[in-house]
PDB file of C-alpha atoms in Angstrom:
ATOM      1  CA  MET A   1     -13.595  -9.503   6.412  1.00 45.00           C
ATOM      2  CA  THR A   2     -16.314  -6.935   6.924  1.00 47.00           C
ATOM      3  CA  ALA A   3     -14.358  -3.692   6.541  1.00 58.00           C
ATOM      4  CA  ARG A   4     -15.118  -1.704   3.418  1.00 66.00           C
ATOM      5  CA  ILE A   5     -13.042   0.736   1.455  1.00 68.00           C
ATOM      6  CA  ARG A   6     -14.037   4.123   2.768  1.00 69.00           C
ATOM      7  CA  PRO A   7     -13.602   7.669   1.489  1.00 74.00           C
ATOM      8  CA  LEU A   8     -10.422   9.346   2.628  1.00 82.00           C
ATOM      9  CA  THR A   9     -11.072  12.012   5.241  1.00 86.00           C
ATOM     10  CA  PRO A  10      -8.807  15.079   5.454  1.00 91.00           C
ATOM     11  CA  ALA A  11      -7.149  13.579   8.570  1.00 90.00           C
ATOM     12  CA  LEU A  12      -6.526  10.241   6.864  1.00 87.00           C
ATOM     13  CA  LEU A  13      -5.168  11.960   3.733  1.00 89.00           C
ATOM     14  CA  ARG A  14      -2.789  13.956   5.918  1.00 93.00           C
ATOM     15  CA  ALA A  15      -1.613  10.789   7.674  1.00 92.00           C
ATOM     16  CA  TYR A  16      -0.956   9.023   4.356  1.00 92.00           C
ATOM     17  CA  ARG A  17       0.975  12.045   3.086  1.00 94.00           C
ATOM     18  CA  LEU A  18       3.159  12.248   6.203  1.00 96.00           C
ATOM     19  CA  THR A  19       3.909   8.511   6.296  1.00 97.00           C
ATOM     20  CA  ILE A  20       7.341   7.245   5.242  1.00 98.00           C
ATOM     21  CA  TYR A  21       7.090   4.114   3.084  1.00 98.00           C
ATOM     22  CA  ARG A  22      10.133   1.792   3.103  1.00 97.00           C
ATOM     23  CA  ALA A  23      10.726  -1.504   1.325  1.00 97.00           C
ATOM     24  CA  GLY A  24      13.967  -3.034   0.056  1.00 95.00           C
ATOM     25  CA  PRO A  25      16.161  -0.196  -1.231  1.00 95.00           C
ATOM     26  CA  LEU A  26      13.227   2.219  -1.483  1.00 97.00           C
ATOM     27  CA  GLU A  27      12.242   5.058   0.821  1.00 97.00           C
ATOM     28  CA  VAL A  28       9.186   6.894  -0.434  1.00 98.00           C
ATOM     29  CA  ARG A  29       7.499  10.114   0.642  1.00 97.00           C
ATOM     30  CA  ILE A  30       4.422  11.336  -1.133  1.00 97.00           C
ATOM     31  CA  GLY A  31       5.177  14.412  -3.214  1.00 97.00           C
ATOM     32  CA  GLN A  32       8.922  13.658  -3.438  1.00 97.00           C
ATOM     33  CA  ARG A  33      10.961  11.859  -6.071  1.00 96.00           C
ATOM     34  CA  THR A  34      12.223   8.407  -5.138  1.00 96.00           C
ATOM     35  CA  SER A  35      15.779   7.222  -5.769  1.00 92.00           C
ATOM     36  CA  GLY A  36      16.671   3.571  -6.298  1.00 89.00           C
ATOM     37  CA  LEU A  37      13.828   2.747  -8.702  1.00 94.00           C
ATOM     38  CA  LYS A  38      16.242   1.731 -11.501  1.00 90.00           C
ATOM     39  CA  GLY A  39      13.725   2.653 -14.195  1.00 93.00           C
ATOM     40  CA  GLN A  40      10.856   0.670 -12.652  1.00 95.00           C
ATOM     41  CA  THR A  41       7.605   1.880 -11.167  1.00 97.00           C
ATOM     42  CA  PHE A  42       6.762   0.391  -7.784  1.00 98.00           C
ATOM     43  CA  ILE A  43       3.357   0.413  -6.139  1.00 98.00           C
ATOM     44  CA  PHE A  44       3.213   0.346  -2.346  1.00 98.00           C
ATOM     45  CA  LEU A  45       0.210  -1.595  -1.144  1.00 97.00           C
ATOM     46  CA  GLY A  46      -0.775  -3.475   1.949  1.00 96.00           C
ATOM     47  CA  ALA A  47      -3.205  -6.002   3.299  1.00 97.00           C
ATOM     48  CA  ALA A  48      -3.254  -4.898   6.944  1.00 95.00           C
ATOM     49  CA  ASN A  49      -5.982  -2.974   8.739  1.00 92.00           C
ATOM     50  CA  PRO A  50      -8.612  -3.073   5.965  1.00 91.00           C
ATOM     51  CA  GLY A  51     -10.784  -0.027   5.582  1.00 84.00           C
ATOM     52  CA  GLY A  52      -8.380   1.916   7.811  1.00 82.00           C
ATOM     53  CA  ARG A  53      -9.549   0.049  10.910  1.00 86.00           C
ATOM     54  CA  ARG A  54      -7.118  -1.527  13.375  1.00 89.00           C
ATOM     55  CA  TYR A  55      -6.947  -5.342  13.259  1.00 94.00           C
ATOM     56  CA  PRO A  56      -4.893  -7.728  15.449  1.00 95.00           C
ATOM     57  CA  ASP A  57      -1.219  -8.070  14.494  1.00 93.00           C
ATOM     58  CA  ALA A  58      -1.523 -11.823  13.823  1.00 95.00           C
ATOM     59  CA  TRP A  59      -4.388 -11.207  11.396  1.00 95.00           C
ATOM     60  CA  ASN A  60      -2.393  -8.479   9.619  1.00 95.00           C
ATOM     61  CA  VAL A  61       0.586 -10.842   9.249  1.00 94.00           C
ATOM     62  CA  ARG A  62      -1.624 -13.547   7.702  1.00 96.00           C
ATOM     63  CA  MET A  63      -3.151 -11.094   5.246  1.00 96.00           C
ATOM     64  CA  THR A  64       0.280  -9.747   4.268  1.00 96.00           C
ATOM     65  CA  GLN A  65       1.471 -13.321   3.634  1.00 96.00           C
ATOM     66  CA  ARG A  66      -1.607 -13.909   1.493  1.00 97.00           C
ATOM     67  CA  LEU A  67      -0.844 -10.733  -0.496  1.00 98.00           C
ATOM     68  CA  CYS A  68       2.733 -11.969  -1.052  1.00 97.00           C
ATOM     69  CA  ARG A  69       1.347 -15.160  -2.611  1.00 96.00           C
ATOM     70  CA  HIS A  70      -0.543 -13.015  -5.131  1.00 97.00           C
ATOM     71  CA  LEU A  71       2.771 -11.345  -6.052  1.00 97.00           C
ATOM     72  CA  ARG A  72       4.922 -14.426  -6.543  1.00 92.00           C
ATOM     73  CA  HIS A  73       5.538 -13.671 -10.253  1.00 94.00           C
ATOM     74  CA  VAL A  74       6.578 -10.022  -9.860  1.00 96.00           C
ATOM     75  CA  THR A  75       9.475  -8.218  -8.230  1.00 96.00           C
ATOM     76  CA  PHE A  76       8.500  -7.051  -4.772  1.00 97.00           C
ATOM     77  CA  PHE A  77       9.999  -5.992  -1.461  1.00 97.00           C
ATOM     78  CA  ILE A  78       8.450  -6.371   1.967  1.00 96.00           C
ATOM     79  CA  GLY A  79       8.570  -3.227   4.060  1.00 97.00           C
ATOM     80  CA  GLU A  80       6.469  -0.867   6.109  1.00 97.00           C
ATOM     81  CA  GLY A  81       4.606   2.384   6.246  1.00 96.00           C
ATOM     82  CA  ARG A  82       5.502   4.377   9.375  1.00 97.00           C
ATOM     83  CA  LEU A  83       4.163   7.566  10.897  1.00 96.00           C
ATOM     84  CA  GLY A  84       5.378   8.219  14.427  1.00 94.00           C
ATOM     85  CA  GLN A  85       4.450   5.183  16.535  1.00 93.00           C
ATOM     86  CA  TRP A  86       2.057   3.824  13.874  1.00 90.00           C
ATOM     87  CA  CYS A  87       3.564   1.178  11.635  1.00 93.00           C
ATOM     88  CA  GLU A  88       2.045  -1.431   9.374  1.00 93.00           C
ATOM     89  CA  PRO A  89       3.423  -3.886   6.820  1.00 96.00           C
ATOM     90  CA  MET A  90       3.592  -2.668   3.235  1.00 97.00           C
ATOM     91  CA  ILE A  91       4.830  -4.231   0.030  1.00 98.00           C
ATOM     92  CA  ALA A  92       6.451  -2.404  -2.874  1.00 98.00           C
ATOM     93  CA  ALA A  93       5.662  -4.316  -6.063  1.00 98.00           C
ATOM     94  CA  ALA A  94       6.607  -3.715  -9.691  1.00 97.00           C
ATOM     95  CA  LEU A  95       3.212  -4.336 -11.254  1.00 96.00           C
ATOM     96  CA  PRO A  96       0.684  -2.457 -13.388  1.00 96.00           C
ATOM     97  CA  LEU A  97      -1.511   0.027 -11.562  1.00 95.00           C
ATOM     98  CA  ALA A  98      -4.704  -1.764 -12.638  1.00 95.00           C
ATOM     99  CA  ARG A  99      -3.501  -4.993 -11.009  1.00 96.00           C
ATOM    100  CA  ALA A 100      -2.493  -3.070  -7.869  1.00 97.00           C
ATOM    101  CA  PHE A 101      -6.022  -1.623  -7.752  1.00 95.00           C
ATOM    102  CA  ARG A 102      -7.552  -5.102  -7.987  1.00 95.00           C
ATOM    103  CA  LEU A 103      -5.348  -6.381  -5.158  1.00 97.00           C
ATOM    104  CA  ALA A 104      -5.997  -3.296  -3.031  1.00 95.00           C
ATOM    105  CA  ARG A 105      -9.745  -3.796  -3.448  1.00 93.00           C
ATOM    106  CA  LEU A 106      -9.410  -7.511  -2.670  1.00 94.00           C
ATOM    107  CA  PHE A 107      -7.651  -6.662   0.617  1.00 95.00           C
ATOM    108  CA  ARG A 108      -9.976  -3.676   1.235  1.00 93.00           C
ATOM    109  CA  GLN A 109      -7.273  -1.032   1.221  1.00 94.00           C
ATOM    110  CA  ASN A 110      -8.114   2.667   0.954  1.00 92.00           C
ATOM    111  CA  ALA A 111      -5.215   3.715  -1.286  1.00 94.00           C
ATOM    112  CA  VAL A 112      -1.910   2.778  -2.898  1.00 97.00           C
ATOM    113  CA  VAL A 113       1.272   4.810  -3.292  1.00 98.00           C
ATOM    114  CA  VAL A 114       2.883   5.008  -6.732  1.00 98.00           C
ATOM    115  CA  ALA A 115       6.647   5.605  -6.976  1.00 98.00           C
ATOM    116  CA  ALA A 116       7.650   6.159 -10.614  1.00 97.00           C
ATOM    117  CA  PRO A 117      11.014   7.175 -12.073  1.00 95.00           C
ATOM    118  CA  ASP A 118      11.497  10.931 -12.482  1.00 92.00           C
ATOM    119  CA  ARG A 119       8.159  11.776 -10.844  1.00 96.00           C
ATOM    120  CA  PRO A 120       7.055  12.638  -7.331  1.00 98.00           C
ATOM    121  CA  ALA A 121       5.453   9.723  -5.487  1.00 98.00           C
ATOM    122  CA  ARG A 122       1.686   9.995  -5.366  1.00 97.00           C
ATOM    123  CA  LEU A 123      -1.167   8.671  -3.302  1.00 96.00           C
ATOM    124  CA  VAL A 124      -3.936   7.060  -5.367  1.00 95.00           C
ATOM    125  CA  PRO A 125      -7.216   6.462  -3.519  1.00 93.00           C
ATOM    126  CA  ILE A 126      -9.023   3.227  -4.327  1.00 89.00           C
ATOM    127  CA  SER A 127     -12.627   3.342  -5.375  1.00 74.00           C
ATOM    128  CA  PRO A 128     -14.920   0.459  -6.294  1.00 57.00           C
ATOM    129  CA  HIS A 129     -14.706   1.775  -9.865  1.00 54.00           C
ATOM    130  CA  SER A 130     -10.887   1.916 -10.184  1.00 52.00           C
ATOM    131  CA  PRO A 131      -9.631  -0.127 -13.168  1.00 54.00           C
TER     132      PRO A 131
END
């Protein structure tokens, strides 16, 4: 993998904010509260299209399967992030934010989405210095 985490441009930030994230019983929109969390915080993260660059579908599937293996000891749901015709696999996992950051960096993702009880969902950009 040669793609690097890159700074979020205004256009990319807008796309993340307009995306609908779905996994299991969860439907998440950045800036809105999420029902169905049952007291747990879920982090939406992916392994597809590292660095925000388009990769072949078969490659994205393999990377998502690899991410699932890293999550075998936590509660998670397989889902998607969708904006118009754009769709890519996403996983909602009940894990600490620091661990989500490590996985996001491992799979060269630009950001994660945090859905916490009684709070609006938020986009958290990944930096090389995130915990």
